[in-house]
């Protein structure tokens, strides 16, 4: 099975991608991981990506697409794959089409913005590596780590205004992909649930229909 996972930041794509990968025994391809891998290996495209990243610039579509193309041609992907974080825009989706890659299903995990903001801005982390959430996994003492007693903090990426800006970018740049793939007849949507296991059950139910 070849599939693309769509969803806003914080919708739970990474978790579901890992579970689909385990069930179907196909690799989950996170764009960031592939970029870092190409850079570590010192490939021509990897070095090109590194030059942009070192300069604090976005890696151009043609470089990202090239790195994805190289990875999809490896034996690891011969029985299928999950793309998580690619494509992020219509031009990237068109480039994927131009490669001749036939996607079986594009699965969009739908979670309202207000829930995503609450979910992400409620995270609290400690420098020792422990992670909490004010609603779901609260520490025994407010803002104090259970493990080491140090003060907890909110990561920059998890601050409400940062999350809101990331959501704005998603709605502008990535959400149009839903219409793009709906026109091809391969878009499926799953409503994200409060419990991760419930979302996973809906994801597997949806994919089972595609297999038939």
Short mmCIF file of C-alpha atoms in Angstrom, two decimals:
data_model
loop_
_atom_site.label_atom_id
_atom_site.label_comp_id
_atom_site.label_asym_id
_atom_site.label_seq_id
_atom_site.Cartn_x
_atom_site.Cartn_y
_atom_site.Cartn_z
CA UNK A 1 0.00 0.00 0.00
CA UNK A 2 1.23 3.46 -0.92
CA UNK A 3 -0.33 6.21 1.11
CA UNK A 4 -0.03 9.83 2.11
CA UNK A 5 -0.98 11.10 5.56
CA UNK A 6 -2.41 14.60 5.75
CA UNK A 7 -3.32 16.56 8.86
CA UNK A 8 -2.53 19.74 10.73
CA UNK A 9 0.47 19.96 13.08
CA UNK A 10 -0.55 18.16 16.27
CA UNK A 11 -3.27 16.08 14.60
CA UNK A 12 -1.41 12.88 15.45
CA UNK A 13 0.01 11.93 12.04
CA UNK A 14 3.31 10.68 13.45
CA UNK A 15 1.62 8.31 15.90
CA UNK A 16 -0.78 6.91 13.30
CA UNK A 17 2.01 6.65 10.73
CA UNK A 18 4.00 4.45 13.14
CA UNK A 19 0.99 2.21 13.78
CA UNK A 20 0.19 1.81 10.08
CA UNK A 21 3.86 1.03 9.42
CA UNK A 22 3.82 -1.71 12.04
CA UNK A 23 0.56 -3.26 10.85
CA UNK A 24 1.34 -3.25 7.12
CA UNK A 25 5.12 -3.69 7.43
CA UNK A 26 5.86 -0.70 5.19
CA UNK A 27 8.21 2.21 5.96
CA UNK A 28 6.90 5.47 7.38
CA UNK A 29 8.73 8.25 5.58
CA UNK A 30 8.95 11.52 7.50
CA UNK A 31 10.38 14.23 5.26
CA UNK A 32 12.60 15.64 8.02
CA UNK A 33 14.15 12.22 8.70
CA UNK A 34 14.83 11.63 4.99
CA UNK A 35 16.46 15.06 4.65
CA UNK A 36 18.67 14.42 7.67
CA UNK A 37 19.55 10.96 6.34
CA UNK A 38 20.59 12.35 2.94
CA UNK A 39 22.69 15.02 4.66
CA UNK A 40 24.37 12.43 6.91
CA UNK A 41 25.15 10.20 3.91
CA UNK A 42 26.60 13.20 2.07
CA UNK A 43 24.60 12.63 -1.12
CA UNK A 44 24.63 15.40 -3.73
CA UNK A 45 21.04 16.34 -2.93
CA UNK A 46 21.72 16.02 0.79
CA UNK A 47 24.61 18.46 0.60
CA UNK A 48 22.45 20.81 -1.44
CA UNK A 49 19.72 20.65 1.23
CA UNK A 50 22.33 21.27 3.95
CA UNK A 51 23.55 24.45 2.25
CA UNK A 52 20.03 25.90 2.39
CA UNK A 53 19.40 24.77 5.96
CA UNK A 54 22.73 26.15 7.17
CA UNK A 55 21.77 29.50 5.66
CA UNK A 56 18.44 29.40 7.52
CA UNK A 57 16.48 29.03 4.28
CA UNK A 58 13.72 26.62 3.26
CA UNK A 59 14.94 23.71 1.16
CA UNK A 60 13.55 24.24 -2.38
CA UNK A 61 10.89 21.88 -3.71
CA UNK A 62 13.15 20.43 -6.41
CA UNK A 63 15.72 19.34 -3.81
CA UNK A 64 13.10 17.86 -1.45
CA UNK A 65 11.39 16.09 -4.36
CA UNK A 66 14.73 14.68 -5.54
CA UNK A 67 15.54 13.27 -2.11
CA UNK A 68 12.06 11.73 -1.81
CA UNK A 69 12.36 10.27 -5.34
CA UNK A 70 15.70 8.65 -4.49
CA UNK A 71 14.30 7.12 -1.30
CA UNK A 72 11.13 5.78 -2.96
CA UNK A 73 13.31 3.93 -5.48
CA UNK A 74 15.05 1.88 -2.74
CA UNK A 75 14.17 -1.71 -1.85
CA UNK A 76 12.72 -0.51 1.46
CA UNK A 77 9.76 0.97 -0.43
CA UNK A 78 9.14 -1.81 -2.94
CA UNK A 79 6.06 -3.11 -1.06
CA UNK A 80 4.65 0.31 -0.26
CA UNK A 81 5.23 3.27 2.02
CA UNK A 82 3.63 6.02 4.09
CA UNK A 83 4.50 9.64 3.28
CA UNK A 84 4.20 11.85 6.36
CA UNK A 85 5.00 15.53 5.75
CA UNK A 86 5.16 15.29 1.97
CA UNK A 87 3.67 16.67 -0.16
CA UNK A 88 3.06 19.95 1.69
CA UNK A 89 1.80 21.90 -1.30
CA UNK A 90 0.13 21.52 -4.70
CA UNK A 91 3.47 21.93 -6.58
CA UNK A 92 4.99 19.12 -4.51
CA UNK A 93 1.95 16.92 -5.21
CA UNK A 94 2.26 17.62 -8.93
CA UNK A 95 5.96 16.73 -8.75
CA UNK A 96 5.04 13.43 -7.08
CA UNK A 97 2.61 12.73 -9.93
CA UNK A 98 5.34 13.57 -12.44
CA UNK A 99 7.54 10.86 -10.88
CA UNK A 100 4.89 8.31 -11.84
CA UNK A 101 4.17 7.42 -8.21
CA UNK A 102 0.66 5.93 -7.91
CA UNK A 103 -0.81 6.63 -4.48
CA UNK A 104 -3.53 4.25 -3.26
CA UNK A 105 -5.06 6.52 -0.63
CA UNK A 106 -4.55 9.95 0.90
CA UNK A 107 -5.69 9.79 4.51
CA UNK A 108 -6.56 13.09 6.16
CA UNK A 109 -6.77 13.13 9.97
CA UNK A 110 -9.22 15.87 10.94
CA UNK A 111 -8.89 17.64 14.29
CA UNK A 112 -10.42 21.11 14.99
CA UNK A 113 -7.92 23.95 15.48
CA UNK A 114 -9.09 24.72 19.01
CA UNK A 115 -8.43 21.13 20.10
CA UNK A 116 -4.99 21.14 18.50
CA UNK A 117 -4.07 24.40 20.24
CA UNK A 118 -5.27 23.02 23.59
CA UNK A 119 -3.47 19.72 23.00
CA UNK A 120 -0.13 21.28 22.05
CA UNK A 121 -0.09 24.33 24.31
CA UNK A 122 -0.87 22.05 27.27
CA UNK A 123 2.41 20.18 26.88
CA UNK A 124 5.05 20.68 29.56
CA UNK A 125 8.57 19.30 29.33
CA UNK A 126 11.59 19.00 31.61
CA UNK A 127 15.27 19.31 30.73
CA UNK A 128 15.71 15.71 31.99
CA UNK A 129 13.56 14.54 29.07
CA UNK A 130 10.30 13.89 30.93
CA UNK A 131 7.11 15.06 29.22
CA UNK A 132 3.69 15.99 30.68
CA UNK A 133 0.36 17.54 29.74
CA UNK A 134 -1.69 19.80 32.00
CA UNK A 135 -4.89 17.84 31.19
CA UNK A 136 -3.84 14.34 30.15
CA UNK A 137 -0.58 13.61 32.03
CA UNK A 138 -0.28 16.25 34.75
CA UNK A 139 2.73 16.23 37.13
CA UNK A 140 2.00 15.54 40.81
CA UNK A 141 3.00 19.12 41.65
CA UNK A 142 2.02 21.82 39.17
CA UNK A 143 4.91 22.75 36.83
CA UNK A 144 7.39 20.54 38.72
CA UNK A 145 8.92 17.37 37.22
CA UNK A 146 7.98 14.15 39.06
CA UNK A 147 11.35 12.58 38.19
CA UNK A 148 13.92 15.23 39.05
CA UNK A 149 12.05 18.07 40.78
CA UNK A 150 13.10 20.70 38.23
CA UNK A 151 10.71 23.34 36.84
CA UNK A 152 8.78 22.39 33.71
CA UNK A 153 8.58 24.67 30.69
CA UNK A 154 6.67 25.13 27.43
CA UNK A 155 8.69 24.53 24.28
CA UNK A 156 8.67 27.40 21.78
CA UNK A 157 6.91 25.18 19.20
CA UNK A 158 4.13 24.42 21.69
CA UNK A 159 3.25 28.01 22.62
CA UNK A 160 -0.33 28.87 21.62
CA UNK A 161 0.65 31.71 19.27
CA UNK A 162 3.29 29.53 17.56
CA UNK A 163 0.78 26.71 17.10
CA UNK A 164 -1.80 29.16 15.71
CA UNK A 165 0.74 30.42 13.16
CA UNK A 166 1.64 26.87 12.13
CA UNK A 167 -2.05 26.09 11.69
CA UNK A 168 -2.48 29.19 9.54
CA UNK A 169 0.37 28.02 7.29
CA UNK A 170 -1.20 24.54 7.10
CA UNK A 171 -4.61 25.90 6.07
CA UNK A 172 -3.08 28.16 3.42
CA UNK A 173 -0.42 25.89 1.96
CA UNK A 174 -1.29 22.25 2.68
CA UNK A 175 -5.05 21.99 3.13
CA UNK A 176 -5.74 22.62 -0.60
CA UNK A 177 -4.22 19.15 -1.13
CA UNK A 178 -7.48 17.66 0.15
CA UNK A 179 -9.36 19.07 -2.84
CA UNK A 180 -6.50 18.06 -5.17
CA UNK A 181 -6.68 14.42 -4.08
CA UNK A 182 -10.47 14.36 -3.71
CA UNK A 183 -10.63 15.18 -7.43
CA UNK A 184 -8.56 12.03 -8.05
CA UNK A 185 -10.97 9.97 -5.95
CA UNK A 186 -8.33 8.82 -3.46
CA UNK A 187 -9.02 11.07 -0.45
CA UNK A 188 -10.32 9.47 2.77
CA UNK A 189 -10.92 11.33 6.03
CA UNK A 190 -10.79 10.19 9.64
CA UNK A 191 -12.03 12.26 12.56
CA UNK A 192 -9.31 12.39 15.21
CA UNK A 193 -10.59 11.10 18.56
CA UNK A 194 -9.67 12.00 22.13
CA UNK A 195 -8.15 8.54 22.63
CA UNK A 196 -5.30 7.64 20.27
CA UNK A 197 -6.45 4.00 20.12
CA UNK A 198 -9.90 5.12 18.87
CA UNK A 199 -8.31 7.13 16.06
CA UNK A 200 -6.15 4.13 15.16
CA UNK A 201 -9.23 1.90 14.99
CA UNK A 202 -10.89 4.33 12.55
CA UNK A 203 -7.70 4.54 10.48
CA UNK A 204 -7.45 0.75 10.15
CA UNK A 205 -11.17 0.52 9.34
CA UNK A 206 -10.73 3.07 6.54
CA UNK A 207 -7.64 1.35 5.12
CA UNK A 208 -9.40 -2.03 5.18
CA UNK A 209 -12.07 -0.57 2.85
CA UNK A 210 -9.34 0.62 0.48
CA UNK A 211 -7.77 -2.86 0.41
CA UNK A 212 -11.03 -4.38 -0.74
#
